[in-house]
Coordinates of C-alpha atoms in Angstrom, one line a residue:
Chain A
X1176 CA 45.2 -31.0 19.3
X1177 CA 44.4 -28.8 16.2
X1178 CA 43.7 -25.6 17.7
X1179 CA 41.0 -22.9 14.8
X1180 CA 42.4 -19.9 13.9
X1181 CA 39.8 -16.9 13.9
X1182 CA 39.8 -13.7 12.1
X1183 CA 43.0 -14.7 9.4
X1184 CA 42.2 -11.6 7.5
X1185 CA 42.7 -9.8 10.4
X1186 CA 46.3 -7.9 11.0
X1187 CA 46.5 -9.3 14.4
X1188 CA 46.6 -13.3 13.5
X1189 CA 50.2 -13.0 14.0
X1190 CA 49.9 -12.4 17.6
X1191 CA 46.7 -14.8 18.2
X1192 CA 48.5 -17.7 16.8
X1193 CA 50.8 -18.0 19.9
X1194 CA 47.8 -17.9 22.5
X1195 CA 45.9 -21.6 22.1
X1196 CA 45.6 -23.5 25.1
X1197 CA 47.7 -26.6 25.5
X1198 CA 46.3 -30.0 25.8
X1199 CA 45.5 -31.2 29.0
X1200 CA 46.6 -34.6 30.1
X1201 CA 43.7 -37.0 30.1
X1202 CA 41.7 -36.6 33.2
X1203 CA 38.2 -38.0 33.5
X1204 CA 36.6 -34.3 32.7
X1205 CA 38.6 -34.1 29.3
X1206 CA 37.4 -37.4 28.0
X1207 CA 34.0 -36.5 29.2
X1208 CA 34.9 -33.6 27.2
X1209 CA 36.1 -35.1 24.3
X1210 CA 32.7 -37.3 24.1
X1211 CA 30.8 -34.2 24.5
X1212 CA 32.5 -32.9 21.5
X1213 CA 31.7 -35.9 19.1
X1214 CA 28.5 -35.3 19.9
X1215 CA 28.3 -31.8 19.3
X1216 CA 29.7 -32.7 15.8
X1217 CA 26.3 -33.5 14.3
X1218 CA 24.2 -31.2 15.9
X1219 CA 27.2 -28.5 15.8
X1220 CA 24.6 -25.7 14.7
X1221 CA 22.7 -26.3 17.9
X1222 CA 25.3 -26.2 20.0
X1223 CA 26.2 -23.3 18.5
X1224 CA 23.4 -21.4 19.7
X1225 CA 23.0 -22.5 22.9
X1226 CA 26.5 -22.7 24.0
X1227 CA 28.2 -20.3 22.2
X1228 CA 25.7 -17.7 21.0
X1229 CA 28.2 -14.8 21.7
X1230 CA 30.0 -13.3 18.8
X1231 CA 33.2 -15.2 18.9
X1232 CA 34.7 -12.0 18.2
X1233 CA 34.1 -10.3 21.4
X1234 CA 36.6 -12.4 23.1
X1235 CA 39.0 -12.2 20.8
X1236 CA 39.3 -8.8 20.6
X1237 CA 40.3 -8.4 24.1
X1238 CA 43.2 -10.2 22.9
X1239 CA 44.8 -7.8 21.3
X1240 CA 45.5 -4.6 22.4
X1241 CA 43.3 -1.4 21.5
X1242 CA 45.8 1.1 20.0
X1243 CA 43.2 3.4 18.6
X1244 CA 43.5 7.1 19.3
X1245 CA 40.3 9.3 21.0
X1246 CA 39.2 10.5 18.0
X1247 CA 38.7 7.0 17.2
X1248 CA 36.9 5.5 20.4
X1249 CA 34.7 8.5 20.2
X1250 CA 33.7 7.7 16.6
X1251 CA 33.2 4.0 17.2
X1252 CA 30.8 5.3 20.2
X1253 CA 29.0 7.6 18.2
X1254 CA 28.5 4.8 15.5
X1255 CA 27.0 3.0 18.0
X1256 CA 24.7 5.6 19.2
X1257 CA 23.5 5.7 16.3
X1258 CA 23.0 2.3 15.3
X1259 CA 20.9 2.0 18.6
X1260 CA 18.7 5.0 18.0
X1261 CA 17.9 3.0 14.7
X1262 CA 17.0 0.3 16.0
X1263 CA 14.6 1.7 18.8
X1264 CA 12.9 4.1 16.2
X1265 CA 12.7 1.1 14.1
X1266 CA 11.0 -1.4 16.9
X1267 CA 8.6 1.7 17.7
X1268 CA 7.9 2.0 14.3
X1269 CA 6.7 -1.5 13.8
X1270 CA 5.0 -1.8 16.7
X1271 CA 3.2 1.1 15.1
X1272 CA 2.5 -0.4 12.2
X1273 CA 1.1 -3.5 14.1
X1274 CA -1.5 -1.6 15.9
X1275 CA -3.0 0.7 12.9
X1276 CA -5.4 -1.1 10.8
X1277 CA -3.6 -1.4 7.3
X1278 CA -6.9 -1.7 5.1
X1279 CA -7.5 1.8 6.3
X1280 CA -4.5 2.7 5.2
X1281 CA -5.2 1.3 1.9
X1282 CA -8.8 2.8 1.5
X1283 CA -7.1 7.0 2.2
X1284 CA -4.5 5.4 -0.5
X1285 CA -7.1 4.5 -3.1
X1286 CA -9.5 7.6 -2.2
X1287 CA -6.5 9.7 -2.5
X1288 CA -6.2 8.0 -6.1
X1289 CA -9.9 8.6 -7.1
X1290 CA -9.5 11.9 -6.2
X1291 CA -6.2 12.8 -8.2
X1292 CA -7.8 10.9 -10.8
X1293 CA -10.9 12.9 -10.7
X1294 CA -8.9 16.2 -10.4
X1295 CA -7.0 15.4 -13.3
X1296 CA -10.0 14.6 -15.6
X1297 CA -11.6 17.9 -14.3
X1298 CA -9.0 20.2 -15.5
X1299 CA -8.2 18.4 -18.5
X1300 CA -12.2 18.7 -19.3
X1301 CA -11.3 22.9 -18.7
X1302 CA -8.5 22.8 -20.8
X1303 CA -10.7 21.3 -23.7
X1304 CA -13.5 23.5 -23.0
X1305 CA -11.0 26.9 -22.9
X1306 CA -9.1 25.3 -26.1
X1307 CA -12.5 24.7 -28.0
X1308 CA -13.7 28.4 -26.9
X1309 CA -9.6 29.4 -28.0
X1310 CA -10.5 28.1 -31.4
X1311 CA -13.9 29.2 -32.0
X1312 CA -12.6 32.6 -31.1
X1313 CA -9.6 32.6 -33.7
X1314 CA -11.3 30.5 -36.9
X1315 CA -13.8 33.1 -36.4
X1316 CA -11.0 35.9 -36.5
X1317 CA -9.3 34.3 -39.3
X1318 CA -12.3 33.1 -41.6
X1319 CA -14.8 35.3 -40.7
X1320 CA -17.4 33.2 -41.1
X1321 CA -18.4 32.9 -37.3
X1322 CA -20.9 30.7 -38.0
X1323 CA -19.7 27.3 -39.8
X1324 CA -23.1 25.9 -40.1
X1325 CA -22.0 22.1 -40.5
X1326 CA -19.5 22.2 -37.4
X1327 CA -22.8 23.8 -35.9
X1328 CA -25.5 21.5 -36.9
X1329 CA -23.0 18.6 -36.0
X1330 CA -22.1 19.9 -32.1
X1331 CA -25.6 20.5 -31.9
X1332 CA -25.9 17.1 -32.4
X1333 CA -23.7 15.1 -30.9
X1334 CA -24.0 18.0 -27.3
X1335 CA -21.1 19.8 -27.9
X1336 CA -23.0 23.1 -27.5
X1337 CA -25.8 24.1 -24.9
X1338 CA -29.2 23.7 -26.8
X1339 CA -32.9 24.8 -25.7
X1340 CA -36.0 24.6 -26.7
X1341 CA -39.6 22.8 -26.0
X1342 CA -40.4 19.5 -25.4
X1343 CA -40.9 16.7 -23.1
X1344 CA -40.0 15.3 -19.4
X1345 CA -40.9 12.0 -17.8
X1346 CA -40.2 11.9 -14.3
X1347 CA -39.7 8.1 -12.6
X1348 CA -38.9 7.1 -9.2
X1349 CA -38.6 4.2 -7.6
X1350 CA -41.3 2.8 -5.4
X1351 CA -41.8 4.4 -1.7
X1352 CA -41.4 0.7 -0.5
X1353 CA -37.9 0.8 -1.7
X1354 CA -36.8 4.4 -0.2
X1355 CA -38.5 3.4 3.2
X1356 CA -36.5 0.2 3.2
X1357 CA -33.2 1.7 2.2
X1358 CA -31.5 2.6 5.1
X1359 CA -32.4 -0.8 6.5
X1360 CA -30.4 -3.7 5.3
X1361 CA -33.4 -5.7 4.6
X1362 CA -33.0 -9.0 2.9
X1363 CA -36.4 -8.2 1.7
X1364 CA -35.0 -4.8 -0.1
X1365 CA -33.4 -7.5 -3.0
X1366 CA -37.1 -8.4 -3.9
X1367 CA -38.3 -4.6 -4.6
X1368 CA -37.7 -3.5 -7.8
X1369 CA -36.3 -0.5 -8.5
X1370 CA -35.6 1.5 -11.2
X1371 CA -32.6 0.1 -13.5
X1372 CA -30.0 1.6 -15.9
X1373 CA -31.7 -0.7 -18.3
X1374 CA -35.1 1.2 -17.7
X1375 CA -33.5 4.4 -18.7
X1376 CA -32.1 2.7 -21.6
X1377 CA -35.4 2.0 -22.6
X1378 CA -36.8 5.2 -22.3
X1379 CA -33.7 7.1 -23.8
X1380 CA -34.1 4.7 -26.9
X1381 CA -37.5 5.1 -27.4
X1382 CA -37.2 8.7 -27.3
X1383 CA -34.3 8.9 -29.8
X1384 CA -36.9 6.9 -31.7
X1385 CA -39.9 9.1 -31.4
X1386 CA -37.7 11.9 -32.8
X1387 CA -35.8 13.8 -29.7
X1388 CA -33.3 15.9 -30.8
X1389 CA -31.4 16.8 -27.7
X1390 CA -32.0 14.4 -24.5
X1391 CA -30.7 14.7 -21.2
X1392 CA -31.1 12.6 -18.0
X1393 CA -31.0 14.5 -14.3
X1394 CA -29.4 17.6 -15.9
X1395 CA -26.1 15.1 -17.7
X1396 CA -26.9 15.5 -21.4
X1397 CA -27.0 12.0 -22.9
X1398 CA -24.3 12.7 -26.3
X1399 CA -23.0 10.6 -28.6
X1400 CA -20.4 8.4 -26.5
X1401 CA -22.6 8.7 -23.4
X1402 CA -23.5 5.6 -21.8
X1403 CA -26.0 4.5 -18.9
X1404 CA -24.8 2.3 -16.9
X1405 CA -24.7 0.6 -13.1
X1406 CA -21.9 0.5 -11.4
X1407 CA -22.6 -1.2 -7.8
X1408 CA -25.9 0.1 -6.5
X1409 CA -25.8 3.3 -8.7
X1410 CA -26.8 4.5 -12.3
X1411 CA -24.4 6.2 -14.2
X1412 CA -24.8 8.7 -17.4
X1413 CA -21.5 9.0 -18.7
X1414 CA -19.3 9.3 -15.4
X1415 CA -22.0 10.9 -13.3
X1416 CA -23.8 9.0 -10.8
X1417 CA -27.6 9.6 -10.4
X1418 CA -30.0 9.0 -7.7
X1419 CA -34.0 8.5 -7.9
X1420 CA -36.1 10.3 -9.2
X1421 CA -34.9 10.6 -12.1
X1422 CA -36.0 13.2 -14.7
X1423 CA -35.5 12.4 -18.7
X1424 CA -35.9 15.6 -20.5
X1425 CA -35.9 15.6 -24.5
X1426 CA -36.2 18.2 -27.1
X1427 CA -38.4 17.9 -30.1
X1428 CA -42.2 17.7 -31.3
X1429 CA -43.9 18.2 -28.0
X1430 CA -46.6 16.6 -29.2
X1431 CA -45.0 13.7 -31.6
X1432 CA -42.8 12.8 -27.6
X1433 CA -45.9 13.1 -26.1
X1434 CA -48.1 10.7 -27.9
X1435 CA -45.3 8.6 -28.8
X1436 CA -44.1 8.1 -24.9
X1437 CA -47.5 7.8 -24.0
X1438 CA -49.0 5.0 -21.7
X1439 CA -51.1 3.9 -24.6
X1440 CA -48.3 3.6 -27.1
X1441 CA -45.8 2.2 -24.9
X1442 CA -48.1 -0.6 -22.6
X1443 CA -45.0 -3.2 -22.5
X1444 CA -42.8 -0.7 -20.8
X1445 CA -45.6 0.8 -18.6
X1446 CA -47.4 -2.6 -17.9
X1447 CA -44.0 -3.9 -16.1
X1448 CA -43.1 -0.4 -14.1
X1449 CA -46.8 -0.4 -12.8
X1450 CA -46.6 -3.3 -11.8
X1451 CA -43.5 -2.6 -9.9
X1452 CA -45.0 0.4 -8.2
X1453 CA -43.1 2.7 -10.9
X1454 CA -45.2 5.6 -12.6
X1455 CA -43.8 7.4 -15.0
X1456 CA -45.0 11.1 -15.3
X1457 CA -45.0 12.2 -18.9
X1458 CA -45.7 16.5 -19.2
X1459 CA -44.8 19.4 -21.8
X1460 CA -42.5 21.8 -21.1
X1461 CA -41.4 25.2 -22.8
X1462 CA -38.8 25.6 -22.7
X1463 CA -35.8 23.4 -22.4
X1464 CA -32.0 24.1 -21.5
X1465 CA -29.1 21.4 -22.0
X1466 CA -25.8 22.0 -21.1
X1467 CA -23.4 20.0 -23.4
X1468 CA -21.7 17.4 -22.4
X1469 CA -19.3 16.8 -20.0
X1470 CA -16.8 14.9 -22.5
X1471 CA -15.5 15.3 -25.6
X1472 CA -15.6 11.8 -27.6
X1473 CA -12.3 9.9 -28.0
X1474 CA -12.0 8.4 -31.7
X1475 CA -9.2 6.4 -31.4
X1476 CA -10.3 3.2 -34.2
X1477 CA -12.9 4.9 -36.2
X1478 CA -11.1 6.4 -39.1
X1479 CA -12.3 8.7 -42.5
X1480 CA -13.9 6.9 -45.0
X1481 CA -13.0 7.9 -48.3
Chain B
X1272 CA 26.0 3.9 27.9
X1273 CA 26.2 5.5 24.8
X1274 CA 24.0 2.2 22.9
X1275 CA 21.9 2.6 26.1
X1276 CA 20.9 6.1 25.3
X1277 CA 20.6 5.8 21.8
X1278 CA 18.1 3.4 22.3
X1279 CA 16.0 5.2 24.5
X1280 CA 16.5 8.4 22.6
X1281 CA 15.2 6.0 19.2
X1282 CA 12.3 4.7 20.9
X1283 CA 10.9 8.2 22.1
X1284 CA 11.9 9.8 18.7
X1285 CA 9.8 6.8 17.2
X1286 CA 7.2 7.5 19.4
X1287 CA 6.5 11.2 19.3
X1288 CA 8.0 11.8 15.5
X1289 CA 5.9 8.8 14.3
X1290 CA 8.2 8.7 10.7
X1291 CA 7.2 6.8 7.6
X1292 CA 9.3 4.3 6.6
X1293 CA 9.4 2.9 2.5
X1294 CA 6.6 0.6 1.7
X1295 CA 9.4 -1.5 0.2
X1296 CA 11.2 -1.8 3.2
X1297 CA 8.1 -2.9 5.2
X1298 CA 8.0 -6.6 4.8
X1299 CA 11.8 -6.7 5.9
X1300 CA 12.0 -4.2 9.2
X1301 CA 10.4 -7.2 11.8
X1302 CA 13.2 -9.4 11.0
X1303 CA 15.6 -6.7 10.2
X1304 CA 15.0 -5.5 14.0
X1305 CA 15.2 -8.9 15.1
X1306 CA 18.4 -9.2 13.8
X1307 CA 19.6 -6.0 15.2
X1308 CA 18.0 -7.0 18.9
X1309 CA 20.6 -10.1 18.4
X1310 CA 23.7 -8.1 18.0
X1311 CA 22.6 -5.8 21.1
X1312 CA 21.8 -8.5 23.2
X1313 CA 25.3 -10.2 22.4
X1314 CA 26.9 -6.7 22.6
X1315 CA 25.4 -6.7 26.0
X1316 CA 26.3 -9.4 27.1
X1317 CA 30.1 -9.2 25.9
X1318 CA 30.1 -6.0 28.2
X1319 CA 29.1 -7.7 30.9
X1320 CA 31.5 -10.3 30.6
X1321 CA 34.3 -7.2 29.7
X1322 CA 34.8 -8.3 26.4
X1323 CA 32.7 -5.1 24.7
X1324 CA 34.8 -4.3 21.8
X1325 CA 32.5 -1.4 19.6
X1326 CA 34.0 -2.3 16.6
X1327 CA 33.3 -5.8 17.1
X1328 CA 29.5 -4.9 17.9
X1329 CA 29.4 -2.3 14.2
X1330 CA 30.5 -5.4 12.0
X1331 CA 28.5 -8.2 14.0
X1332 CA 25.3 -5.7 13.8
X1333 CA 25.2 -4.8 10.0
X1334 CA 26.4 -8.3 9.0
X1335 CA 23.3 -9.8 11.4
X1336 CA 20.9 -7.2 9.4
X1337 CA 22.4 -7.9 6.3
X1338 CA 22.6 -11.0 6.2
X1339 CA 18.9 -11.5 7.6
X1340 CA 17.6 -9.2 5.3
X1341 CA 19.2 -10.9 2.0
X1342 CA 17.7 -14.0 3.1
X1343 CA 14.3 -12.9 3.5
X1344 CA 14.5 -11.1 0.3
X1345 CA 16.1 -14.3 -1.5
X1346 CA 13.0 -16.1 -0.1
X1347 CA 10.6 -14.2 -1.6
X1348 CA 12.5 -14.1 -4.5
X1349 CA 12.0 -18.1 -4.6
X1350 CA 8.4 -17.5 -2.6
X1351 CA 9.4 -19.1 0.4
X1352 CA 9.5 -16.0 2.2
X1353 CA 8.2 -16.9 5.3
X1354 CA 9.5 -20.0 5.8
X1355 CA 13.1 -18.5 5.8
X1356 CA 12.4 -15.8 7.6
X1357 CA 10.7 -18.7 10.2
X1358 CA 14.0 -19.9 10.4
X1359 CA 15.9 -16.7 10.7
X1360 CA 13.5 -16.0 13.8
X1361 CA 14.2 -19.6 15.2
X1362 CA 18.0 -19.1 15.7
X1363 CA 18.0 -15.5 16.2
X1364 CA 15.3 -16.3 19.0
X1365 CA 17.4 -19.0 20.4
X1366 CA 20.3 -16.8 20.3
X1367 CA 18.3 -14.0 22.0
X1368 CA 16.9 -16.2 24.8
X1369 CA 20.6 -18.0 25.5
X1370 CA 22.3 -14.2 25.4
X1371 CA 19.5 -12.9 27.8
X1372 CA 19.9 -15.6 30.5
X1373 CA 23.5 -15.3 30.4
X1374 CA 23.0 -11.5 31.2
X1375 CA 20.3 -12.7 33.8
X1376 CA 22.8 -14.7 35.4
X1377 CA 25.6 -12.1 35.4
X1378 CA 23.3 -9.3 37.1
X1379 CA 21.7 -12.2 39.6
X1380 CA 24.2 -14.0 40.1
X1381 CA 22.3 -17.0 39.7

């Protein structure tokens, strides 16, 4: 009978090989035996398992004789410590894991993100700000002309620099239906209509066109690269969300804004928000302060012309 | 003795320390503790049967791990992930359930 040969890489073969058990003459047990192991031969891996699912290794290390010194043993033992504190701190662990919810997990992640992000944006904002105050400061060392009036006029313009002066606000909110029904979650909220980013559009454009100089929506100065937007359920100027009601302020011809923004000139625009429950509040002011823009404008495509 | 109290020192430092452990190891710890619950089971039941050798139970646990592991990881390399590591629980479960009733029977008697 072939007899297997386990662990030939080991030093110890040598003394294995004389240890296999003899055959046994035939007795009705060993043919059972014998059938038993035909069988096995096809479903070897199952019978594996069931039958032999120790480490065939454990039994033949008894066979040889330990020769290792204490140092040893108490090595090997603290190995195995070892081994076993991983594996409860790694069972705990999961079952851990199991049990907290992971989309929470996910959401700190992400707000964690936003808030980096939103950091980071901040500060580089301050750098700009300092930089562009750094360089004011030193071409007006250097040239002595304080003033440039071009670079003036143009961040004028485009809200680089705080600007005052009079002119007009319109004040909109949305319907009281709307803010009575917004804590509910009303199916009937969808049919309300509520201010829009495209309303503000509107009313930015049609200022621009009646000659504003300097407009600004909820205190966030409307520049050159500023857009309003929605993003979800909110309106956006530039980055910064606003909420109802919402207060358009321009600078220019008090009465050219006035007349132009009026009811009578603009009955498309004040037809539809009536309707809606919307009422626009046109009134002079004074005196205006802006603050510039948030943002400096990224020109990444648009080159010189020459 | 000394597996037995590292085991119950590990579960108690899991508990009260609560560590992180990589995202990237995360989808392979279940199977990789499954694995290692194999080799203690077998270790455990070679000492009952007085044929605990420690070196024996150091190779047969980091090859178990290992060799799970690798395979998990090789099928989601080839995206069938959890089909493989269905099958590494199957025998590993099998092998678990066959090493525990031989332990029952050694303690019982039965």
């Amino acid at each position: 009978m072939p007899y297997h040969r386990r662990a030939v890489f080991s030093k110890d073969v040598s003394g294995l090989a004389e240890r296999h058990v003899d055959r046994l003459p035939d007795t009705v047990s060993n043919i059972r035996n014998r059938r038993r192991r035909i069988d096995d031969e096809s479903l070897r891996l199952i019978d594996d398992l069931t039958n032999r699912s120790l480490d065939p290794m454990f039994s033949d290390a008894t066979l040889v004789h330990d020769r290792r010194g204490p140092l040893q043993v108490w090595m090997s033992r603290l190995l195995v410590f070892f081994i076993c504190l991983a594996v409860g701190l790694a069972g705990t662990v999961i079952v851990r894991e199991l049990h907290t919810d992971p989309r929470s997990k996910i959401r700190e992640k992400l707000i964690s993100q936003v808030e980096a992000e939103t950091r980071e944006y901040n500060s580089t904002n301050d750098k700009i700000a300092k930089l562009r105050s750094q360089m004011d400061s030193l071409s007006a060392q250097v040239g002595g002309d304080a003033v440039n009036p071009t670079a003036d006029r143009d961040n004028l313009l485009n809200g680089f620099t705080k600007v005052e002066g009079e002119g007009i606000s319109i004040s909109l909110a949305n319907p009281i239906a709307a803010t009575d029904s917004a804590g509910s979650n009303d199916s009937d909220n969808d049919n309300i209509r509520v201010i829009t980013d495209v309303d503000l559009q509107q009313f930015v454009s049609k200022l621009w066109a009646a000659g504003a100089e300097a407009i600004s929506i909820n205190g966030y100065r409307v520049g050159v690269q500023t857009s309003v937007r929605t993003a979800g359920t909110t309106i956006l100027v530039g980055l910064n969300s606003i909420q109802s009601p919402y207060m358009i302020t321009a600078i220019g011809d008090t009465n050219v804004l006035q007349t132009d923004m009026s009811s009578s000139e603009q009955k498309d625009l004040y037809g539809t928000l009536n309707k809606a429950g919307i009422h626009p509040q046109v009134s002079k002011e004074h005196m205006i302060t802006m603050s510039s823009t948030a943002g400096t404008p990224d020109l990444s495509y648009a080159k010189r012309s020459e | 003795m000394a597996a037995v109290i590292g085991l119950i020192a590990g579960v108690v430092f899991g508990i009260f320390l609560q560590p992180d452990i990589p995202i990237v190891l995360q989808p392979y710890l279940p199977i990789m503790v499954v694995a290692a619950l194999d080799a203690l089971l077998g270790a455990a039941r070679s000492f009952f049967e007085r044929s605990f050798s420690d070196k024996v139970f150091v190779i047969s646990f980091l090859s178990n791990v290992i060799t799970a592991t690798l395979l998990v990881l090789l099928g989601n390399q080839l995206g069938v992930g959890s089909q493989l590591s269905t099958a590494v629980i199957v025998v590993l479960g099998i092998r678990i359930f066959s090493n525990v009733s031989a332990i029952r029977r050694f303690i019982f008697k039965g």
